[in-house]
Amino acid sequence: MSDSSKILDGRKVANEIKDEIATEVEQLKSRNGKVPHLAAILVGDDGASHTYVNNKIKACKRVGFEYTLLNFPGTISESKLMTEIDRINNDEDIDGLIVQLPLPDHISAAKVTEKILPEKDVDGFTNQNYGRITSKNPGLMPATPYGMVELLKRYKVEIKGAHCVMVGNSRTVGAPMSTIMAYHEFATVTVCHIHTKDLANHTKQADILIVAAGKPELITADMIKDGAVVVDVGITRIDADNEKGYELKGDVKFDEVSQKAKLITPVPGGVGPMTIASLLLNTLKAYKNRIAAI
Ligand code: NAD
């Protein structure tokens, strides 16, 4: 087991952020008579997706946001889903919209994501928000990268000038995170992916190692240097002989890597809660932008 002083405790920091948001929501309510409102669309009955959406709704309740959950059957057509998104886009009472991924095969996640109004895209997935990452005045930032940067900052990790190695270059995590670390935080960034030759040779150079590969326990102790800061985005359900029938595994072999790391995120309780906190922060920002525009 690792020393708790080494833990980048996403759950704790997310709770601090939620307390801050709740206080602000009280003030906004008395000033504007209205609180931020998040809508979530869930399609089908995938267990993990239900859990993720329920956690987001729970977080809305906790901070005093209004919320709307729309749960459609997995058989809903793409055009009907697009119509529902349009309806929410045009609903002046709703500030933020998320569509929980993955979607059934007959629905294009790219098309659906792009349908969301960028001003309401609190996951930060639309092309406009993605493109604006490299603006001095970004739009709504991709939630998972935004949460990770916030976690590192709250633990006062020195990012400027650090060598950050990002394992994974997906559109939702690895690519925006590496951009934010280089462009906004001035780290020196190496991006690794499935075609990278000799992954360990790169990960061993990292002052800050961020892993989003979706490959349980890909990173072992021999792949990091002493004193590295390790952020594990990965979260995979593995069949297990317990009450739930599964356990969650990160991309980092926690027990051994935590012996060498200076700071490390646990799975669960690291990046996941920070993603939800970022969703709330983005919804608050969307609300403020809307009120300012009235
Ligand atoms: P993805 O499948 O879209 O991308 C995976 C990336 O990892 C790709 O760039 C791929 O090239 C790279 N990769 C895969 N195997 C590799 C290997 N052996 N060596 C080097 N690179 C490799 O996945 P994603 O959407 O980026 O998600 C990654 C993980 O993070 C998943 O486990 C996902 O569930 C998790 N995730 C967690 C949160 C959260 O809030 N906690 C949010 C998003 C994603």
mmCIF file of C-alpha atoms and ligand atoms in Angstrom:
data_model
loop_
_atom_site.group_PDB
_atom_site.id
_atom_site.type_symbol
_atom_site.label_atom_id
_atom_site.label_comp_id
_atom_site.label_asym_id
_atom_site.label_seq_id
_atom_site.Cartn_x
_atom_site.Cartn_y
_atom_site.Cartn_z
ATOM 1 C CA MET A 1 0.000 0.000 0.000
ATOM 2 C CA SER A 2 1.198 3.485 -0.693
ATOM 3 C CA ASP A 3 1.822 6.409 1.609
ATOM 4 C CA SER A 4 -1.272 8.681 1.578
ATOM 5 C CA SER A 5 0.917 11.811 1.314
ATOM 6 C CA LYS A 6 1.735 10.646 -2.223
ATOM 7 C CA ILE A 7 -1.859 10.553 -3.368
ATOM 8 C CA LEU A 8 -3.215 13.107 -5.827
ATOM 9 C CA ASP A 9 -6.620 12.873 -4.249
ATOM 10 C CA GLY A 10 -9.092 13.774 -6.980
ATOM 11 C CA ARG A 11 -12.071 12.993 -4.795
ATOM 12 C CA LYS A 12 -10.939 15.421 -2.103
ATOM 13 C CA VAL A 13 -10.081 18.225 -4.545
ATOM 14 C CA ALA A 14 -13.335 17.687 -6.465
ATOM 15 C CA ASN A 15 -15.221 18.063 -3.173
ATOM 16 C CA GLU A 16 -13.391 21.326 -2.459
ATOM 17 C CA ILE A 17 -14.340 22.594 -5.921
ATOM 18 C CA LYS A 18 -17.966 21.534 -5.377
ATOM 19 C CA ASP A 19 -18.052 23.462 -2.087
ATOM 20 C CA GLU A 20 -16.734 26.545 -3.885
ATOM 21 C CA ILE A 21 -19.317 26.174 -6.654
ATOM 22 C CA ALA A 22 -22.170 25.627 -4.160
ATOM 23 C CA THR A 23 -21.292 28.883 -2.384
ATOM 24 C CA GLU A 24 -21.223 30.748 -5.687
ATOM 25 C CA VAL A 25 -24.529 29.199 -6.803
ATOM 26 C CA GLU A 26 -26.227 30.534 -3.660
ATOM 27 C CA GLN A 27 -25.006 34.043 -4.510
ATOM 28 C CA LEU A 28 -25.985 33.730 -8.181
ATOM 29 C CA LYS A 29 -29.435 32.514 -7.207
ATOM 30 C CA SER A 30 -30.147 35.527 -5.032
ATOM 31 C CA ARG A 31 -28.716 37.882 -7.666
ATOM 32 C CA ASN A 32 -30.256 36.391 -10.846
ATOM 33 C CA GLY A 33 -33.149 34.313 -9.522
ATOM 34 C CA LYS A 34 -31.890 31.340 -11.481
ATOM 35 C CA VAL A 35 -29.246 28.644 -11.043
ATOM 36 C CA PRO A 36 -27.133 26.870 -13.704
ATOM 37 C CA HIS A 37 -28.970 24.026 -15.443
ATOM 38 C CA LEU A 38 -27.296 20.930 -16.912
ATOM 39 C CA ALA A 39 -29.080 18.491 -19.234
ATOM 40 C CA ALA A 40 -27.756 14.956 -19.744
ATOM 41 C CA ILE A 41 -28.741 12.581 -22.525
ATOM 42 C CA LEU A 42 -28.308 8.872 -21.956
ATOM 43 C CA VAL A 43 -29.037 6.378 -24.733
ATOM 44 C CA GLY A 44 -29.584 2.680 -24.028
ATOM 45 C CA ASP A 45 -28.967 0.728 -20.859
ATOM 46 C CA ASP A 46 -25.189 0.282 -20.598
ATOM 47 C CA GLY A 47 -24.408 -0.153 -16.877
ATOM 48 C CA ALA A 48 -21.207 1.898 -16.846
ATOM 49 C CA SER A 49 -22.864 4.793 -18.728
ATOM 50 C CA HIS A 50 -25.746 4.816 -16.221
ATOM 51 C CA THR A 51 -23.255 4.982 -13.357
ATOM 52 C CA TYR A 52 -21.334 7.854 -14.983
ATOM 53 C CA VAL A 53 -24.493 9.876 -15.682
ATOM 54 C CA ASN A 54 -25.902 9.232 -12.207
ATOM 55 C CA ASN A 55 -22.658 10.527 -10.691
ATOM 56 C CA LYS A 56 -22.970 13.696 -12.781
ATOM 57 C CA ILE A 57 -26.595 14.208 -11.679
ATOM 58 C CA LYS A 58 -25.602 13.609 -8.052
ATOM 59 C CA ALA A 59 -22.902 16.277 -8.429
ATOM 60 C CA CYS A 60 -25.471 18.750 -9.827
ATOM 61 C CA LYS A 61 -27.710 18.167 -6.805
ATOM 62 C CA ARG A 62 -24.755 18.599 -4.476
ATOM 63 C CA VAL A 63 -23.889 22.091 -5.804
ATOM 64 C CA GLY A 64 -27.467 23.291 -6.242
ATOM 65 C CA PHE A 65 -27.644 23.146 -10.063
ATOM 66 C CA GLU A 66 -30.877 22.337 -11.807
ATOM 67 C CA TYR A 67 -30.636 19.205 -13.949
ATOM 68 C CA THR A 68 -32.608 17.306 -16.570
ATOM 69 C CA LEU A 69 -31.928 13.675 -17.397
ATOM 70 C CA LEU A 70 -33.227 12.372 -20.710
ATOM 71 C CA ASN A 71 -32.941 8.607 -21.040
ATOM 72 C CA PHE A 72 -33.742 7.263 -24.516
ATOM 73 C CA PRO A 73 -33.955 3.620 -25.593
ATOM 74 C CA GLY A 74 -30.984 2.209 -27.530
ATOM 75 C CA THR A 75 -33.273 1.972 -30.562
ATOM 76 C CA ILE A 76 -33.729 5.754 -30.891
ATOM 77 C CA SER A 77 -32.889 6.926 -34.413
ATOM 78 C CA GLU A 78 -30.037 9.321 -35.075
ATOM 79 C CA SER A 79 -32.431 11.919 -36.509
ATOM 80 C CA LYS A 80 -34.716 11.789 -33.460
ATOM 81 C CA LEU A 81 -31.679 12.239 -31.204
ATOM 82 C CA MET A 82 -30.549 15.200 -33.301
ATOM 83 C CA THR A 83 -34.014 16.749 -32.919
ATOM 84 C CA GLU A 84 -33.806 16.353 -29.134
ATOM 85 C CA ILE A 85 -30.391 18.046 -29.098
ATOM 86 C CA ASP A 86 -31.795 20.904 -31.165
ATOM 87 C CA ARG A 87 -34.626 21.290 -28.691
ATOM 88 C CA ILE A 88 -32.156 21.593 -25.805
ATOM 89 C CA ASN A 89 -29.917 23.920 -27.839
ATOM 90 C CA ASN A 90 -32.918 26.225 -28.206
ATOM 91 C CA ASP A 91 -34.079 25.931 -24.604
ATOM 92 C CA GLU A 92 -33.033 29.180 -22.970
ATOM 93 C CA ASP A 93 -33.409 27.662 -19.547
ATOM 94 C CA ILE A 94 -30.620 25.095 -20.104
ATOM 95 C CA ASP A 95 -26.954 26.137 -19.880
ATOM 96 C CA GLY A 96 -25.085 22.902 -20.509
ATOM 97 C CA LEU A 97 -25.684 19.640 -22.385
ATOM 98 C CA ILE A 98 -23.808 16.365 -22.285
ATOM 99 C CA VAL A 99 -24.477 13.269 -24.357
ATOM 100 C CA GLN A 100 -23.016 10.258 -22.590
ATOM 101 C CA LEU A 101 -20.757 8.182 -24.853
ATOM 102 C CA PRO A 102 -20.547 5.532 -26.206
ATOM 103 C CA LEU A 103 -23.656 5.633 -28.400
ATOM 104 C CA PRO A 104 -25.179 2.622 -30.200
ATOM 105 C CA ASP A 105 -23.466 1.695 -33.489
ATOM 106 C CA HIS A 106 -26.234 3.137 -35.696
ATOM 107 C CA ILE A 107 -25.626 6.645 -34.276
ATOM 108 C CA SER A 108 -22.577 8.715 -35.203
ATOM 109 C CA ALA A 109 -20.984 10.063 -32.020
ATOM 110 C CA ALA A 110 -19.084 12.633 -34.100
ATOM 111 C CA LYS A 111 -22.288 13.962 -35.712
ATOM 112 C CA VAL A 112 -24.162 14.045 -32.409
ATOM 113 C CA THR A 113 -21.315 15.818 -30.610
ATOM 114 C CA GLU A 114 -21.071 18.414 -33.350
ATOM 115 C CA LYS A 115 -24.798 19.109 -33.083
ATOM 116 C CA ILE A 116 -24.391 20.497 -29.560
ATOM 117 C CA LEU A 117 -24.204 24.278 -29.443
ATOM 118 C CA PRO A 118 -20.554 25.126 -28.532
ATOM 119 C CA GLU A 119 -21.837 27.496 -25.813
ATOM 120 C CA LYS A 120 -23.615 24.542 -24.157
ATOM 121 C CA ASP A 121 -20.931 21.927 -24.900
ATOM 122 C CA VAL A 122 -19.722 21.470 -21.307
ATOM 123 C CA ASP A 123 -17.771 18.310 -22.208
ATOM 124 C CA GLY A 124 -15.717 20.537 -24.516
ATOM 125 C CA PHE A 125 -15.958 18.029 -27.381
ATOM 126 C CA THR A 126 -17.196 20.162 -30.296
ATOM 127 C CA ASN A 127 -14.762 21.213 -33.016
ATOM 128 C CA GLN A 128 -15.170 24.844 -32.051
ATOM 129 C CA ASN A 129 -14.264 24.328 -28.394
ATOM 130 C CA TYR A 130 -11.497 21.927 -29.381
ATOM 131 C CA GLY A 131 -10.044 24.456 -31.833
ATOM 132 C CA ARG A 132 -10.251 27.233 -29.278
ATOM 133 C CA ILE A 133 -7.932 25.384 -26.882
ATOM 134 C CA THR A 134 -5.084 27.252 -28.526
ATOM 135 C CA SER A 135 -6.818 30.606 -28.205
ATOM 136 C CA LYS A 136 -5.755 33.045 -25.532
ATOM 137 C CA ASN A 137 -9.456 33.112 -24.711
ATOM 138 C CA PRO A 138 -10.500 29.444 -24.839
ATOM 139 C CA GLY A 139 -14.143 28.345 -24.950
ATOM 140 C CA LEU A 140 -15.334 25.469 -22.784
ATOM 141 C CA MET A 141 -12.274 23.283 -22.189
ATOM 142 C CA PRO A 142 -12.417 19.470 -22.594
ATOM 143 C CA ALA A 143 -13.505 18.327 -19.148
ATOM 144 C CA THR A 144 -11.018 15.537 -18.403
ATOM 145 C CA PRO A 145 -7.855 17.481 -19.383
ATOM 146 C CA TYR A 146 -9.179 20.597 -17.611
ATOM 147 C CA GLY A 147 -9.710 18.523 -14.449
ATOM 148 C CA MET A 148 -6.227 17.023 -14.576
ATOM 149 C CA VAL A 149 -4.529 20.398 -14.917
ATOM 150 C CA GLU A 150 -6.591 21.735 -12.014
ATOM 151 C CA LEU A 151 -5.612 18.717 -9.875
ATOM 152 C CA LEU A 152 -1.890 19.223 -10.608
ATOM 153 C CA LYS A 153 -2.160 22.944 -9.831
ATOM 154 C CA ARG A 154 -3.978 22.429 -6.540
ATOM 155 C CA TYR A 155 -1.140 20.101 -5.478
ATOM 156 C CA LYS A 156 1.298 22.816 -6.614
ATOM 157 C CA VAL A 157 3.032 20.513 -9.082
ATOM 158 C CA GLU A 158 5.608 22.563 -11.029
ATOM 159 C CA ILE A 159 4.412 22.187 -14.620
ATOM 160 C CA LYS A 160 6.313 25.007 -16.343
ATOM 161 C CA GLY A 161 9.500 23.578 -17.838
ATOM 162 C CA ALA A 162 8.719 20.030 -16.672
ATOM 163 C CA HIS A 163 8.967 17.170 -19.149
ATOM 164 C CA CYS A 164 5.441 15.810 -19.525
ATOM 165 C CA VAL A 165 5.012 12.479 -21.284
ATOM 166 C CA MET A 166 1.465 11.833 -22.459
ATOM 167 C CA VAL A 167 0.619 8.212 -23.269
ATOM 168 C CA GLY A 168 -2.410 8.266 -25.578
ATOM 169 C CA ASN A 169 -3.403 10.742 -28.279
ATOM 170 C CA SER A 170 -7.204 10.406 -28.350
ATOM 171 C CA ARG A 171 -9.333 13.380 -29.316
ATOM 172 C CA THR A 172 -11.040 13.519 -25.921
ATOM 173 C CA VAL A 173 -8.051 13.056 -23.599
ATOM 174 C CA GLY A 174 -4.495 12.654 -24.913
ATOM 175 C CA ALA A 175 -4.482 15.176 -27.764
ATOM 176 C CA PRO A 176 -6.131 18.083 -25.879
ATOM 177 C CA MET A 177 -4.162 17.340 -22.695
ATOM 178 C CA SER A 178 -0.812 17.426 -24.492
ATOM 179 C CA THR A 179 -1.824 20.680 -26.198
ATOM 180 C CA ILE A 180 -2.924 22.312 -22.951
ATOM 181 C CA MET A 181 0.267 21.218 -21.156
ATOM 182 C CA ALA A 182 2.477 22.645 -23.905
ATOM 183 C CA TYR A 183 0.481 25.709 -24.926
ATOM 184 C CA HIS A 184 -1.057 26.980 -21.680
ATOM 185 C CA GLU A 185 1.190 25.440 -19.013
ATOM 186 C CA PHE A 186 4.580 25.571 -20.802
ATOM 187 C CA ALA A 187 5.620 21.978 -20.171
ATOM 188 C CA THR A 188 7.906 20.240 -22.656
ATOM 189 C CA VAL A 189 5.642 17.537 -24.036
ATOM 190 C CA THR A 190 6.220 14.122 -25.603
ATOM 191 C CA VAL A 191 3.156 12.364 -26.987
ATOM 192 C CA CYS A 192 3.183 8.551 -27.182
ATOM 193 C CA HIS A 193 0.579 6.260 -28.727
ATOM 194 C CA ILE A 194 0.068 2.763 -30.031
ATOM 195 C CA HIS A 195 2.694 3.244 -32.788
ATOM 196 C CA THR A 196 5.361 4.597 -30.443
ATOM 197 C CA LYS A 197 8.538 2.509 -30.482
ATOM 198 C CA ASP A 198 9.984 1.559 -27.098
ATOM 199 C CA LEU A 199 7.356 3.221 -24.895
ATOM 200 C CA ALA A 200 9.396 2.726 -21.704
ATOM 201 C CA ASN A 201 12.284 4.716 -23.144
ATOM 202 C CA HIS A 202 9.941 7.734 -23.271
ATOM 203 C CA THR A 203 7.981 7.207 -20.054
ATOM 204 C CA LYS A 204 11.262 6.940 -18.106
ATOM 205 C CA GLN A 205 12.077 10.521 -19.100
ATOM 206 C CA ALA A 206 8.879 11.956 -17.626
ATOM 207 C CA ASP A 207 8.735 14.391 -14.733
ATOM 208 C CA ILE A 208 4.979 14.228 -15.200
ATOM 209 C CA LEU A 209 3.594 11.043 -16.747
ATOM 210 C CA ILE A 210 -0.042 11.073 -17.881
ATOM 211 C CA VAL A 211 -1.519 7.805 -19.093
ATOM 212 C CA ALA A 212 -4.759 7.503 -21.074
ATOM 213 C CA ALA A 213 -4.429 4.279 -23.049
ATOM 214 C CA GLY A 214 -7.311 2.174 -21.736
ATOM 215 C CA LYS A 215 -4.836 -0.710 -21.205
ATOM 216 C CA PRO A 216 -4.993 -1.962 -17.603
ATOM 217 C CA GLU A 217 -1.634 -1.870 -15.817
ATOM 218 C CA LEU A 218 0.288 -0.944 -18.958
ATOM 219 C CA ILE A 219 2.737 1.165 -16.917
ATOM 220 C CA THR A 220 4.966 -0.729 -14.502
ATOM 221 C CA ALA A 221 7.535 0.550 -11.984
ATOM 222 C CA ASP A 222 10.490 -0.067 -14.314
ATOM 223 C CA MET A 223 8.909 2.362 -16.808
ATOM 224 C CA ILE A 224 9.048 5.466 -14.608
ATOM 225 C CA LYS A 225 11.837 7.461 -13.031
ATOM 226 C CA ASP A 226 12.144 8.010 -9.271
ATOM 227 C CA GLY A 227 10.085 10.966 -8.090
ATOM 228 C CA ALA A 228 7.827 11.239 -11.147
ATOM 229 C CA VAL A 229 4.295 12.613 -10.845
ATOM 230 C CA VAL A 230 1.926 10.032 -12.329
ATOM 231 C CA VAL A 231 -1.624 10.730 -13.494
ATOM 232 C CA ASP A 232 -3.677 7.682 -14.448
ATOM 233 C CA VAL A 233 -6.700 8.453 -16.620
ATOM 234 C CA GLY A 234 -7.420 4.845 -17.532
ATOM 235 C CA ILE A 235 -10.435 3.143 -16.084
ATOM 236 C CA THR A 236 -11.395 -0.332 -17.270
ATOM 237 C CA ARG A 237 -13.950 -2.731 -15.827
ATOM 238 C CA ILE A 238 -12.422 -6.158 -15.258
ATOM 239 C CA ASP A 239 -14.595 -9.180 -14.365
ATOM 240 C CA ALA A 240 -14.149 -10.035 -10.698
ATOM 241 C CA ASP A 241 -15.537 -12.463 -8.185
ATOM 242 C CA ASN A 242 -17.191 -9.834 -5.981
ATOM 243 C CA GLU A 243 -20.659 -8.403 -5.363
ATOM 244 C CA LYS A 244 -20.543 -6.067 -8.359
ATOM 245 C CA GLY A 245 -19.048 -8.682 -10.645
ATOM 246 C CA TYR A 246 -16.277 -6.333 -11.709
ATOM 247 C CA GLU A 247 -13.432 -4.200 -10.439
ATOM 248 C CA LEU A 248 -11.933 -1.024 -11.872
ATOM 249 C CA LYS A 249 -8.347 -0.996 -13.122
ATOM 250 C CA GLY A 250 -6.230 1.934 -14.164
ATOM 251 C CA ASP A 251 -3.525 1.996 -16.829
ATOM 252 C CA VAL A 252 -0.835 2.144 -14.138
ATOM 253 C CA LYS A 253 0.213 -0.761 -11.913
ATOM 254 C CA PHE A 254 -0.519 1.276 -8.808
ATOM 255 C CA ASP A 255 1.052 -0.861 -6.054
ATOM 256 C CA GLU A 256 4.520 -0.883 -7.575
ATOM 257 C CA VAL A 257 4.519 2.479 -9.382
ATOM 258 C CA SER A 258 3.392 4.298 -6.212
ATOM 259 C CA GLN A 259 6.612 3.121 -4.526
ATOM 260 C CA LYS A 260 8.700 5.170 -6.967
ATOM 261 C CA ALA A 261 6.364 8.070 -7.743
ATOM 262 C CA LYS A 262 6.391 11.357 -5.874
ATOM 263 C CA LEU A 263 2.665 11.816 -6.423
ATOM 264 C CA ILE A 264 0.135 9.518 -8.054
ATOM 265 C CA THR A 265 -3.606 9.410 -8.762
ATOM 266 C CA PRO A 266 -5.551 6.376 -7.541
ATOM 267 C CA VAL A 267 -8.170 4.606 -9.686
ATOM 268 C CA PRO A 268 -10.918 5.192 -8.802
ATOM 269 C CA GLY A 269 -10.773 8.507 -6.927
ATOM 270 C CA GLY A 270 -8.256 10.389 -9.071
ATOM 271 C CA VAL A 271 -9.102 11.749 -12.504
ATOM 272 C CA GLY A 272 -12.767 10.606 -12.579
ATOM 273 C CA PRO A 273 -14.082 12.939 -9.854
ATOM 274 C CA MET A 274 -12.047 15.816 -11.344
ATOM 275 C CA THR A 275 -13.756 15.290 -14.725
ATOM 276 C CA ILE A 276 -17.118 15.723 -13.006
ATOM 277 C CA ALA A 277 -15.886 18.815 -11.157
ATOM 278 C CA SER A 278 -14.788 20.270 -14.528
ATOM 279 C CA LEU A 279 -18.208 19.592 -16.011
ATOM 280 C CA LEU A 280 -19.704 21.620 -13.180
ATOM 281 C CA LEU A 281 -17.149 24.416 -13.689
ATOM 282 C CA ASN A 282 -17.914 24.475 -17.419
ATOM 283 C CA THR A 283 -21.672 24.584 -16.729
ATOM 284 C CA LEU A 284 -21.120 27.486 -14.342
ATOM 285 C CA LYS A 285 -19.043 29.262 -16.995
ATOM 286 C CA ALA A 286 -21.713 28.627 -19.674
ATOM 287 C CA TYR A 287 -24.343 30.076 -17.317
ATOM 288 C CA LYS A 288 -22.265 33.175 -16.585
ATOM 289 C CA ASN A 289 -21.558 33.708 -20.293
ATOM 290 C CA ARG A 290 -25.291 33.479 -21.029
ATOM 291 C CA ILE A 291 -26.270 35.881 -18.256
ATOM 292 C CA ALA A 292 -23.583 38.339 -19.427
ATOM 293 C CA ALA A 293 -24.956 38.141 -22.978
ATOM 294 C CA ILE A 294 -28.558 39.008 -21.951
HETATM 295 P P1 NAD B 1 -8.929 5.782 -26.761
HETATM 296 O O1 NAD B 1 -9.110 4.317 -26.965
HETATM 297 O O2 NAD B 1 -9.700 6.739 -27.595
HETATM 298 O O3 NAD B 1 -7.399 6.148 -26.940
HETATM 299 C C1 NAD B 1 -6.392 5.358 -26.392
HETATM 300 C C2 NAD B 1 -5.040 5.932 -26.772
HETATM 301 O O4 NAD B 1 -4.029 5.141 -26.167
HETATM 302 C C3 NAD B 1 -4.759 5.953 -28.260
HETATM 303 O O5 NAD B 1 -4.113 7.161 -28.584
HETATM 304 C C4 NAD B 1 -3.804 4.779 -28.479
HETATM 305 O O6 NAD B 1 -2.906 5.010 -29.557
HETATM 306 C C5 NAD B 1 -3.073 4.741 -27.150
HETATM 307 N N1 NAD B 1 -2.620 3.399 -26.776
HETATM 308 C C6 NAD B 1 -3.351 2.277 -26.657
HETATM 309 N N2 NAD B 1 -2.558 1.223 -26.307
HETATM 310 C C7 NAD B 1 -1.310 1.718 -26.182
HETATM 311 C C8 NAD B 1 -0.058 1.139 -25.870
HETATM 312 N N3 NAD B 1 0.064 -0.179 -25.597
HETATM 313 N N4 NAD B 1 1.027 1.926 -25.850
HETATM 314 C C9 NAD B 1 0.927 3.258 -26.127
HETATM 315 N N5 NAD B 1 -0.246 3.874 -26.435
HETATM 316 C C10 NAD B 1 -1.336 3.099 -26.470
HETATM 317 O O7 NAD B 1 -9.216 6.032 -25.217
HETATM 318 P P2 NAD B 1 -9.547 7.389 -24.409
HETATM 319 O O8 NAD B 1 -10.938 7.804 -24.687
HETATM 320 O O9 NAD B 1 -8.460 8.366 -24.569
HETATM 321 O O10 NAD B 1 -9.530 6.806 -22.930
HETATM 322 C C11 NAD B 1 -8.380 6.197 -22.378
HETATM 323 C C12 NAD B 1 -8.707 5.644 -21.022
HETATM 324 O O11 NAD B 1 -9.110 6.712 -20.169
HETATM 325 C C13 NAD B 1 -9.864 4.653 -20.984
HETATM 326 O O12 NAD B 1 -9.622 3.679 -19.994
HETATM 327 C C14 NAD B 1 -11.057 5.510 -20.603
HETATM 328 O O13 NAD B 1 -12.077 4.766 -19.948
HETATM 329 C C15 NAD B 1 -10.402 6.461 -19.640
HETATM 330 N N6 NAD B 1 -11.089 7.749 -19.482
HETATM 331 C C16 NAD B 1 -11.311 8.175 -18.211
HETATM 332 C C17 NAD B 1 -11.909 9.388 -17.991
HETATM 333 C C18 NAD B 1 -12.143 9.847 -16.600
HETATM 334 O O14 NAD B 1 -12.789 10.862 -16.393
HETATM 335 N N7 NAD B 1 -11.609 9.139 -15.596
HETATM 336 C C19 NAD B 1 -12.289 10.195 -19.081
HETATM 337 C C20 NAD B 1 -12.020 9.745 -20.369
HETATM 338 C C21 NAD B 1 -11.402 8.521 -20.557
#
